[in-house]
Coordinates of C-alpha atoms in Angstrom, one line a residue:
X13 CA 63.3 -119.6 -40.0
X14 CA 63.2 -116.4 -38.0
X15 CA 60.0 -116.6 -35.8
X16 CA 58.8 -113.0 -36.7
X17 CA 59.2 -113.8 -40.4
X18 CA 57.4 -117.2 -40.1
X19 CA 54.5 -115.5 -38.2
X20 CA 54.2 -112.8 -40.9
X21 CA 54.3 -115.1 -43.8
X22 CA 51.7 -117.4 -42.3
X23 CA 49.2 -114.5 -42.3
X24 CA 47.4 -113.0 -45.2
X25 CA 46.0 -109.6 -45.7
X26 CA 42.3 -109.8 -46.3
X27 CA 40.1 -106.8 -46.7
X28 CA 36.7 -107.1 -45.0
X29 CA 33.5 -106.0 -46.6
X30 CA 33.2 -102.2 -46.8
X31 CA 36.7 -101.8 -45.3
X32 CA 38.0 -98.3 -45.5
X33 CA 41.6 -97.6 -46.7
X34 CA 42.5 -94.0 -47.1
X35 CA 39.8 -92.4 -49.2
X36 CA 38.5 -95.7 -50.5
X37 CA 35.5 -97.7 -49.6
X38 CA 35.4 -101.3 -50.9
X39 CA 32.0 -102.9 -51.4
X40 CA 31.3 -106.6 -50.9
X41 CA 32.5 -107.5 -54.5
X42 CA 35.8 -105.7 -53.8
X43 CA 35.2 -102.8 -56.2
X44 CA 36.4 -99.4 -55.2
X45 CA 33.6 -96.9 -55.1
X46 CA 35.5 -93.7 -56.3
X47 CA 34.7 -92.4 -59.7
X48 CA 38.2 -91.1 -60.4
X49 CA 41.1 -92.6 -58.7
X50 CA 43.8 -90.0 -58.2
X51 CA 47.4 -91.4 -58.3
X52 CA 50.5 -89.8 -56.7
X53 CA 54.0 -90.7 -57.7
X54 CA 57.0 -90.6 -55.3
X55 CA 60.3 -90.6 -57.2
X56 CA 60.9 -89.1 -60.6
X57 CA 64.4 -90.6 -60.8
X58 CA 63.3 -93.6 -62.9
X59 CA 61.9 -94.1 -66.4
X60 CA 59.0 -96.0 -64.9
X61 CA 57.5 -92.7 -63.6
X62 CA 56.9 -91.0 -66.9
X63 CA 56.1 -94.4 -68.5
X64 CA 53.2 -95.1 -66.0
X65 CA 52.1 -91.4 -66.2
X66 CA 51.8 -91.7 -70.0
X67 CA 49.7 -94.8 -69.7
X68 CA 47.3 -93.5 -67.0
X69 CA 47.0 -90.0 -68.3
X70 CA 46.6 -90.9 -72.0
X71 CA 43.9 -89.0 -73.9
X72 CA 42.3 -92.4 -74.8
X73 CA 43.7 -94.9 -72.3
X74 CA 43.2 -98.7 -72.5
X75 CA 39.8 -99.6 -70.9
X76 CA 41.6 -101.3 -68.0
X77 CA 43.4 -98.0 -67.3
X78 CA 40.5 -95.6 -67.5
X79 CA 39.2 -94.0 -64.4
X80 CA 42.7 -93.1 -63.2
X81 CA 44.8 -90.0 -63.3
X82 CA 48.3 -89.2 -62.0
X83 CA 47.7 -85.8 -60.5
X84 CA 50.8 -85.1 -58.3
X85 CA 54.5 -86.2 -58.0
X86 CA 57.2 -85.7 -55.5
X87 CA 60.5 -85.9 -57.5
X88 CA 63.0 -87.3 -55.0
X89 CA 64.4 -89.7 -55.3
X90 CA 68.0 -90.8 -55.1
X91 CA 70.4 -88.2 -53.8
X92 CA 73.6 -90.2 -54.4
X93 CA 73.2 -92.4 -57.4
X94 CA 74.1 -90.2 -60.4
X95 CA 72.4 -92.3 -63.0
X96 CA 69.1 -91.8 -61.1
X97 CA 69.2 -88.2 -59.8
X98 CA 70.5 -86.7 -63.1
X99 CA 67.2 -87.9 -64.8
X100 CA 65.0 -85.9 -62.4
X101 CA 64.8 -82.5 -64.2
X102 CA 63.8 -84.1 -67.5
X103 CA 61.2 -86.4 -65.9
X104 CA 59.7 -83.4 -64.1
X105 CA 59.3 -81.8 -67.4
X106 CA 57.8 -84.9 -69.0
X107 CA 55.1 -85.4 -66.3
X108 CA 54.3 -81.7 -66.0
X109 CA 53.4 -81.8 -69.7
X110 CA 50.9 -84.6 -68.8
X111 CA 49.2 -82.4 -66.3
X112 CA 51.0 -83.6 -63.1
X113 CA 51.5 -81.1 -60.3
X114 CA 55.0 -81.2 -58.7
X115 CA 54.9 -81.0 -54.9
X116 CA 57.7 -80.3 -52.4
X117 CA 57.0 -83.1 -49.9
X118 CA 55.5 -86.5 -49.5
X119 CA 53.0 -85.2 -47.0
X120 CA 51.8 -82.6 -49.5
X121 CA 51.4 -85.4 -52.1
X122 CA 49.5 -87.7 -49.8
X123 CA 47.0 -85.0 -49.1
X124 CA 46.1 -84.8 -52.8
X125 CA 45.9 -88.4 -53.9
X126 CA 44.0 -91.7 -53.3
X127 CA 46.8 -94.2 -54.1
X128 CA 50.5 -94.1 -54.6
X129 CA 53.1 -95.4 -57.0
X130 CA 56.3 -95.5 -54.9
X131 CA 58.9 -95.3 -57.7
X132 CA 62.1 -94.0 -56.1
X133 CA 64.8 -95.9 -58.0
X134 CA 67.1 -96.0 -55.0
X135 CA 66.1 -98.6 -52.4
X136 CA 67.8 -96.9 -49.5
X137 CA 65.1 -94.3 -48.8
X138 CA 62.2 -96.7 -49.5
X139 CA 61.5 -97.7 -45.9
X140 CA 61.1 -94.1 -44.7
X141 CA 59.0 -93.2 -47.7
X142 CA 56.8 -96.3 -47.4
X143 CA 56.1 -95.7 -43.7
X144 CA 54.8 -92.3 -44.6
X145 CA 52.4 -93.8 -47.1
X146 CA 51.4 -96.6 -44.7
X147 CA 50.7 -94.0 -42.0
X148 CA 48.4 -92.1 -44.4
X149 CA 46.5 -95.4 -45.1
X150 CA 47.0 -95.2 -48.9
X151 CA 47.2 -98.3 -51.0
X152 CA 50.5 -98.4 -52.9
X153 CA 52.4 -100.1 -55.5
X154 CA 56.1 -100.2 -54.6
X155 CA 58.4 -100.7 -57.6
X156 CA 61.6 -102.7 -57.6
X157 CA 63.7 -102.9 -55.5
X158 CA 61.3 -102.8 -52.6
X159 CA 64.2 -101.6 -50.4
X160 CA 68.0 -101.9 -50.2
X161 CA 67.9 -104.9 -47.8
X162 CA 65.8 -107.9 -46.9
X163 CA 65.4 -106.5 -43.4
X164 CA 63.8 -103.2 -44.8
X165 CA 61.7 -105.1 -47.2
X166 CA 60.2 -107.3 -44.4
X167 CA 59.7 -104.2 -42.2
X168 CA 57.6 -102.5 -45.0
X169 CA 55.4 -105.6 -45.4
X170 CA 55.0 -106.0 -41.7
X171 CA 54.0 -102.4 -41.2
X172 CA 51.6 -102.5 -44.1
X173 CA 49.9 -105.6 -42.7
X174 CA 49.8 -104.2 -39.2
X175 CA 48.1 -101.0 -40.5
X176 CA 45.7 -102.8 -42.9
X177 CA 47.3 -101.2 -46.0
X178 CA 47.3 -103.3 -49.1
X179 CA 50.7 -103.3 -50.9
X180 CA 51.7 -104.8 -54.3
X181 CA 55.2 -105.1 -55.8
X182 CA 56.4 -106.7 -59.1
X183 CA 58.8 -106.3 -61.9
X184 CA 57.2 -105.8 -65.3
X185 CA 59.0 -109.0 -66.3
X186 CA 56.5 -111.0 -64.3
X187 CA 53.9 -110.3 -67.0
X188 CA 55.7 -111.9 -69.9
X189 CA 52.9 -113.6 -71.8
X190 CA 54.5 -117.0 -71.8
X191 CA 55.6 -116.8 -68.1
X192 CA 51.9 -116.0 -67.2
X193 CA 50.7 -118.9 -69.4
X194 CA 53.0 -121.3 -67.7
X195 CA 52.0 -120.1 -64.2
X196 CA 48.3 -119.7 -64.7
X197 CA 47.2 -121.6 -67.8
X198 CA 49.0 -125.0 -67.5
X199 CA 50.8 -124.2 -70.8
X200 CA 53.5 -126.9 -70.3
X201 CA 51.8 -129.1 -67.6
X202 CA 53.5 -129.3 -64.3
X203 CA 56.6 -127.1 -64.1
X204 CA 59.7 -129.1 -63.6
X205 CA 62.3 -126.3 -63.7
X206 CA 63.2 -122.9 -65.2
X207 CA 66.3 -121.1 -66.4
X208 CA 65.8 -117.3 -66.4
X209 CA 68.1 -114.5 -67.4
X210 CA 68.4 -110.7 -67.3
X211 CA 71.0 -108.0 -67.0
X212 CA 72.5 -107.8 -63.6
X213 CA 74.4 -104.5 -63.3
X214 CA 75.6 -103.7 -59.7
X215 CA 75.1 -100.7 -57.5
X216 CA 77.2 -100.5 -54.3
X217 CA 74.4 -99.4 -52.0
X218 CA 72.3 -102.6 -52.7
X219 CA 72.7 -106.3 -52.4
X220 CA 74.1 -107.4 -55.8
X221 CA 70.9 -108.8 -57.4
X222 CA 68.5 -106.2 -55.9
X223 CA 69.5 -103.5 -58.4
X224 CA 68.9 -105.2 -61.7
X225 CA 69.0 -108.9 -61.2
X226 CA 65.6 -108.6 -59.6
X227 CA 64.1 -108.7 -63.1
X228 CA 65.4 -112.2 -64.0
X229 CA 64.8 -113.5 -60.5
X230 CA 61.1 -112.5 -60.7
X231 CA 60.8 -114.3 -64.1
X232 CA 62.2 -117.3 -62.3
X233 CA 59.7 -117.1 -59.5
X234 CA 56.8 -116.4 -61.8
X235 CA 57.4 -119.7 -63.4
X236 CA 58.5 -121.8 -60.5
X237 CA 56.2 -120.3 -57.8
X238 CA 57.3 -120.0 -54.2
X239 CA 58.9 -122.8 -52.2
X240 CA 62.7 -122.3 -52.7
X241 CA 64.6 -123.9 -50.0
X242 CA 68.3 -123.1 -50.7
X243 CA 70.5 -121.0 -53.0
X244 CA 74.1 -121.4 -54.4
X245 CA 75.7 -118.6 -56.3
X246 CA 78.6 -118.4 -58.7
X247 CA 80.1 -115.1 -59.8
X248 CA 82.6 -113.8 -62.3
X249 CA 83.1 -110.1 -63.3
X250 CA 80.6 -110.4 -66.2
X251 CA 78.2 -113.1 -64.9
X252 CA 76.1 -114.3 -62.1
X253 CA 74.7 -117.9 -61.9
X254 CA 72.4 -118.6 -59.0
X255 CA 70.9 -122.1 -58.5
X256 CA 67.9 -122.4 -56.3
X257 CA 66.6 -125.8 -55.0
X258 CA 62.9 -125.9 -54.3
X259 CA 61.4 -128.0 -51.4
X260 CA 59.9 -130.5 -53.9
X261 CA 63.3 -131.1 -55.4
X262 CA 62.9 -128.9 -58.5
X263 CA 65.8 -126.8 -59.6
X264 CA 65.6 -123.2 -61.0
X265 CA 68.4 -121.0 -62.1
X266 CA 69.0 -117.4 -62.7
X267 CA 71.8 -116.1 -65.0
X268 CA 72.7 -112.4 -64.6
X269 CA 74.8 -110.7 -67.3
X270 CA 77.0 -107.6 -67.2
X271 CA 78.3 -108.1 -70.8
X272 CA 76.6 -108.8 -74.1
X273 CA 73.2 -107.7 -75.2
X274 CA 70.7 -106.2 -72.7
X275 CA 67.9 -108.8 -72.8
X276 CA 65.4 -110.7 -70.6
X277 CA 63.9 -114.1 -70.9
X278 CA 64.4 -117.8 -70.1
X279 CA 63.1 -121.3 -70.7
X280 CA 60.5 -123.2 -68.6
X281 CA 60.6 -127.0 -68.5
X282 CA 57.4 -129.0 -68.0
X283 CA 55.8 -132.4 -68.1
X284 CA 54.1 -131.6 -71.4
X285 CA 56.9 -129.7 -73.1
X286 CA 59.4 -126.8 -72.8
X287 CA 58.7 -123.1 -73.6
X288 CA 60.9 -120.1 -74.4
X289 CA 59.6 -117.3 -72.3
X290 CA 59.9 -114.6 -74.9
X291 CA 60.9 -110.9 -74.9
X292 CA 60.1 -107.9 -72.7
X293 CA 56.6 -106.6 -73.4
X294 CA 56.7 -103.2 -71.9
X295 CA 55.0 -101.6 -68.9
X296 CA 51.4 -101.8 -70.0
X297 CA 50.7 -105.4 -68.7
X298 CA 52.1 -104.4 -65.2
X299 CA 50.1 -101.1 -65.3
X300 CA 46.9 -103.0 -65.9
X301 CA 47.6 -105.2 -62.9
X302 CA 48.4 -102.1 -60.8
X303 CA 45.1 -100.5 -61.9
X304 CA 43.2 -103.7 -60.9
X305 CA 44.9 -103.6 -57.5
X306 CA 44.0 -100.0 -57.0
X307 CA 40.4 -100.9 -57.7
X308 CA 40.1 -104.0 -55.5
X309 CA 42.7 -103.6 -52.8
X310 CA 43.9 -107.2 -53.6
X311 CA 47.5 -107.7 -54.6
X312 CA 48.0 -110.2 -57.5
X313 CA 51.2 -111.4 -56.0
X314 CA 51.2 -112.7 -52.4
X315 CA 53.3 -111.0 -49.7
X316 CA 54.9 -114.3 -49.0
X317 CA 56.1 -114.8 -52.6
X318 CA 57.5 -111.3 -52.8
X319 CA 59.4 -111.7 -49.5
X320 CA 60.8 -115.0 -50.7
X321 CA 62.1 -113.3 -53.9
X322 CA 64.0 -110.9 -51.7
X323 CA 65.2 -113.6 -49.3
X324 CA 66.5 -115.6 -52.4
X325 CA 68.5 -112.5 -53.5
X326 CA 69.8 -111.8 -50.0
X327 CA 70.8 -115.5 -49.7
X328 CA 72.6 -115.2 -52.9
X329 CA 74.8 -112.5 -51.4
X330 CA 75.4 -114.7 -48.4
X331 CA 76.4 -117.6 -50.6
X332 CA 78.9 -115.2 -52.4
X333 CA 80.4 -114.3 -49.0
X334 CA 80.8 -118.0 -48.2
X335 CA 82.6 -118.7 -51.4
X336 CA 79.6 -120.3 -53.2
X337 CA 78.3 -122.4 -50.3
X338 CA 74.6 -123.4 -50.3
X339 CA 72.5 -121.0 -48.1
X340 CA 69.1 -121.9 -46.7
X341 CA 66.5 -119.2 -47.2
X342 CA 65.1 -119.8 -43.8
X343 CA 68.4 -118.4 -42.3
X344 CA 67.7 -115.0 -43.8
X345 CA 66.2 -112.5 -41.4

């Protein structure tokens, strides 16, 4: 394993009592002291941006989402992915109707907000954007994909840790009720394996699974937990199958689909039974975890697990280049 990666993963970001991050002060119980937490959005080229704005700026939000308001947004954003940039005018209109100010720069946005949703759909500008947020010492949620390479993803997390800035990333698919019950509530006893699936459309500027396969891969890791040792990938024009071997001998698989119905899910296998993981449940469960993160400064997903997810997907690309050979995640740097 690359030494810098090993060193980073062995560390954990811990906020001390009364630590200051941006405009926040955290008390000994980890609660943010601000009465209203002002959210800024970077990137209006994804449906996630208006979806989160509608949840946080609702007239009567869920109790877990109260005390927040999206107050400003910087629209850009992908400049070369048509399916992303063509959405921007409509999403500007949608968030403006919810009381959001549109600003002309990330610096302007950062001067107006306490925390950030980094939503740019395109992973290529993510590193540059994230570094601006980190420099401003703002907590931020960074949506999928964190970046367009494992190298950039690792750099973002390293810089966030070095500057003491909490960061959280997850797919909304992590919060399928049954996946959470398996992970946190011992629903099927000890997890023996998992088969997860999702759409896996491709985008040339990203490693194959980063663009959409990330959703199913995150389901897989939610159930299995970290500890994947090696990856083998098989691909046809319509299908991806990635087999991961965990250090304790368990096997987990991801099936990515480019034909058929657009669905997400899987099956978890355990010592006390097997469980179908169910259907997509929307953005609200993820938004609730983002809100809790903004209040406490503590990510519900460890940096190490997030980085392993991206190493898994990068290793899958390397396996493809090697004709389906097994690739050790420790070789990814």
